[in-house]
Amino acid sequence: MVVKRISELTLQGASLIFFAAFSSLYFQIPGLYGPNGLLPVDELIPQSTQLDLGNFWANPNLFIFSKRLGFSVCEFMEILTLFGIFLSAAMALLKNIRGTFGF
């Protein structure tokens, strides 16, 4: 019983740390990677409207699919960060998704 409670508190704490990290990153993305940021990421990551799995296996990241989905790379980074914020908040609040699904 005590071990299970410690395990739950550890996972909940990790979820809160992920929430803080994703929240911080969300507000830093425009200044770091936006069009006028320190390192504009739209010019660094090749974007294509074609699904090229060869390019994906050579450089595996989700951002090469952003143009195909209709977003700039910076917007896609923000969307993925919002997904991380939502998932980490849900894992911190809801006990039943705090296991293998969340982590």
PDB file of C-alpha atoms in Angstrom:
ATOM      1  CA  MET A   1       0.000   0.000   0.000  1.00  0.00           C
ATOM      2  CA  VAL A   2       2.771   2.443   0.907  1.00  0.00           C
ATOM      3  CA  VAL A   3       4.807   1.502  -2.163  1.00  0.00           C
ATOM      4  CA  LYS A   4       1.807   2.083  -4.439  1.00  0.00           C
ATOM      5  CA  ARG A   5       1.207   5.515  -2.906  1.00  0.00           C
ATOM      6  CA  ILE A   6       4.862   6.486  -3.327  1.00  0.00           C
ATOM      7  CA  SER A   7       4.733   5.314  -6.938  1.00  0.00           C
ATOM      8  CA  GLU A   8       1.620   7.415  -7.588  1.00  0.00           C
ATOM      9  CA  LEU A   9       3.185  10.494  -5.992  1.00  0.00           C
ATOM     10  CA  THR A  10       6.352  10.035  -8.035  1.00  0.00           C
ATOM     11  CA  LEU A  11       4.398   9.799 -11.307  1.00  0.00           C
ATOM     12  CA  GLN A  12       2.250  12.764 -10.333  1.00  0.00           C
ATOM     13  CA  GLY A  13       5.374  14.779  -9.527  1.00  0.00           C
ATOM     14  CA  ALA A  14       6.931  13.841 -12.869  1.00  0.00           C
ATOM     15  CA  SER A  15       3.705  14.924 -14.593  1.00  0.00           C
ATOM     16  CA  LEU A  16       3.862  18.313 -12.869  1.00  0.00           C
ATOM     17  CA  ILE A  17       7.503  18.722 -13.907  1.00  0.00           C
ATOM     18  CA  PHE A  18       6.552  17.939 -17.530  1.00  0.00           C
ATOM     19  CA  PHE A  19       3.693  20.454 -17.242  1.00  0.00           C
ATOM     20  CA  ALA A  20       6.079  23.173 -16.066  1.00  0.00           C
ATOM     21  CA  ALA A  21       8.611  22.344 -18.784  1.00  0.00           C
ATOM     22  CA  PHE A  22       6.074  22.333 -21.633  1.00  0.00           C
ATOM     23  CA  SER A  23       4.434  25.521 -20.333  1.00  0.00           C
ATOM     24  CA  SER A  24       7.791  27.286 -20.214  1.00  0.00           C
ATOM     25  CA  LEU A  25       8.717  26.063 -23.693  1.00  0.00           C
ATOM     26  CA  TYR A  26       5.404  27.239 -25.147  1.00  0.00           C
ATOM     27  CA  PHE A  27       6.121  30.857 -24.219  1.00  0.00           C
ATOM     28  CA  GLN A  28       9.742  30.666 -25.412  1.00  0.00           C
ATOM     29  CA  ILE A  29       9.103  29.196 -28.876  1.00  0.00           C
ATOM     30  CA  PRO A  30       8.292  32.491 -30.684  1.00  0.00           C
ATOM     31  CA  GLY A  31      11.393  34.240 -29.355  1.00  0.00           C
ATOM     32  CA  LEU A  32      13.704  31.324 -29.989  1.00  0.00           C
ATOM     33  CA  TYR A  33      12.381  29.611 -33.111  1.00  0.00           C
ATOM     34  CA  GLY A  34       9.825  32.017 -34.586  1.00  0.00           C
ATOM     35  CA  PRO A  35      10.277  33.989 -37.825  1.00  0.00           C
ATOM     36  CA  ASN A  36      12.047  36.813 -35.937  1.00  0.00           C
ATOM     37  CA  GLY A  37      13.610  34.569 -33.297  1.00  0.00           C
ATOM     38  CA  LEU A  38      17.213  33.738 -32.541  1.00  0.00           C
ATOM     39  CA  LEU A  39      17.192  30.612 -34.737  1.00  0.00           C
ATOM     40  CA  PRO A  40      14.287  30.694 -37.231  1.00  0.00           C
ATOM     41  CA  VAL A  41      13.444  27.035 -37.574  1.00  0.00           C
ATOM     42  CA  ASP A  42      11.312  27.406 -40.715  1.00  0.00           C
ATOM     43  CA  GLU A  43      14.486  27.772 -42.783  1.00  0.00           C
ATOM     44  CA  LEU A  44      16.340  24.894 -41.112  1.00  0.00           C
ATOM     45  CA  ILE A  45      13.902  22.014 -41.466  1.00  0.00           C
ATOM     46  CA  PRO A  46      13.110  20.969 -45.034  1.00  0.00           C
ATOM     47  CA  GLN A  47       9.390  21.046 -45.663  1.00  0.00           C
ATOM     48  CA  SER A  48       7.576  19.222 -48.405  1.00  0.00           C
ATOM     49  CA  THR A  49       3.959  18.706 -49.312  1.00  0.00           C
ATOM     50  CA  GLN A  50       4.862  15.180 -50.465  1.00  0.00           C
ATOM     51  CA  LEU A  51       5.087  12.294 -48.020  1.00  0.00           C
ATOM     52  CA  ASP A  52       8.729  11.246 -48.334  1.00  0.00           C
ATOM     53  CA  LEU A  53       9.497   8.396 -45.944  1.00  0.00           C
ATOM     54  CA  GLY A  54      13.082   8.211 -47.163  1.00  0.00           C
ATOM     55  CA  ASN A  55      13.665  11.736 -45.888  1.00  0.00           C
ATOM     56  CA  PHE A  56      11.889  10.847 -42.654  1.00  0.00           C
ATOM     57  CA  TRP A  57      14.150   7.837 -41.999  1.00  0.00           C
ATOM     58  CA  ALA A  58      17.259   9.899 -42.783  1.00  0.00           C
ATOM     59  CA  ASN A  59      16.201  12.668 -40.362  1.00  0.00           C
ATOM     60  CA  PRO A  60      13.427  11.351 -38.093  1.00  0.00           C
ATOM     61  CA  ASN A  61      11.315  14.178 -36.682  1.00  0.00           C
ATOM     62  CA  LEU A  62       7.684  15.167 -36.885  1.00  0.00           C
ATOM     63  CA  PHE A  63       8.370  18.686 -38.116  1.00  0.00           C
ATOM     64  CA  ILE A  64       9.017  17.630 -41.706  1.00  0.00           C
ATOM     65  CA  PHE A  65       5.288  16.841 -41.951  1.00  0.00           C
ATOM     66  CA  SER A  66       4.190  20.327 -40.808  1.00  0.00           C
ATOM     67  CA  LYS A  67       3.862  21.770 -44.312  1.00  0.00           C
ATOM     68  CA  ARG A  68       1.794  18.766 -45.406  1.00  0.00           C
ATOM     69  CA  LEU A  69      -0.576  19.450 -42.501  1.00  0.00           C
ATOM     70  CA  GLY A  70      -0.817  23.139 -43.396  1.00  0.00           C
ATOM     71  CA  PHE A  71       1.319  24.651 -40.623  1.00  0.00           C
ATOM     72  CA  SER A  72       4.657  26.367 -40.432  1.00  0.00           C
ATOM     73  CA  VAL A  73       7.287  24.556 -38.383  1.00  0.00           C
ATOM     74  CA  CYS A  74       6.970  27.111 -35.577  1.00  0.00           C
ATOM     75  CA  GLU A  75       3.172  26.703 -35.452  1.00  0.00           C
ATOM     76  CA  PHE A  76       3.560  22.928 -35.424  1.00  0.00           C
ATOM     77  CA  MET A  77       6.029  23.208 -32.524  1.00  0.00           C
ATOM     78  CA  GLU A  78       3.442  25.226 -30.611  1.00  0.00           C
ATOM     79  CA  ILE A  79       0.730  22.647 -31.346  1.00  0.00           C
ATOM     80  CA  LEU A  80       2.918  19.783 -30.115  1.00  0.00           C
ATOM     81  CA  THR A  81       3.815  21.800 -27.028  1.00  0.00           C
ATOM     82  CA  LEU A  82       0.131  22.449 -26.293  1.00  0.00           C
ATOM     83  CA  PHE A  83      -0.487  18.713 -26.639  1.00  0.00           C
ATOM     84  CA  GLY A  84       2.304  18.113 -24.105  1.00  0.00           C
ATOM     85  CA  ILE A  85       0.781  20.661 -21.716  1.00  0.00           C
ATOM     86  CA  PHE A  86      -2.643  19.045 -22.023  1.00  0.00           C
ATOM     87  CA  LEU A  87      -1.326  15.493 -21.586  1.00  0.00           C
ATOM     88  CA  SER A  88       0.878  16.325 -18.608  1.00  0.00           C
ATOM     89  CA  ALA A  89      -1.955  18.221 -16.879  1.00  0.00           C
ATOM     90  CA  ALA A  90      -4.298  15.300 -17.495  1.00  0.00           C
ATOM     91  CA  MET A  91      -1.727  12.866 -16.071  1.00  0.00           C
ATOM     92  CA  ALA A  92      -1.270  15.035 -12.981  1.00  0.00           C
ATOM     93  CA  LEU A  93      -5.020  15.243 -12.363  1.00  0.00           C
ATOM     94  CA  LEU A  94      -6.343  11.876 -13.553  1.00  0.00           C
ATOM     95  CA  LYS A  95      -5.004   8.826 -11.811  1.00  0.00           C
ATOM     96  CA  ASN A  96      -6.049   6.229 -14.393  1.00  0.00           C
ATOM     97  CA  ILE A  97      -3.937   7.646 -17.287  1.00  0.00           C
ATOM     98  CA  ARG A  98      -0.846   8.122 -15.160  1.00  0.00           C
ATOM     99  CA  GLY A  99       0.612   4.707 -16.017  1.00  0.00           C
ATOM    100  CA  THR A 100       1.929   3.310 -19.247  1.00  0.00           C
ATOM    101  CA  PHE A 101      -0.317   5.423 -21.500  1.00  0.00           C
ATOM    102  CA  GLY A 102       1.049   8.738 -20.281  1.00  0.00           C
ATOM    103  CA  PHE A 103       4.662   7.839 -19.897  1.00  0.00           C
TER     104      PHE A 103
END
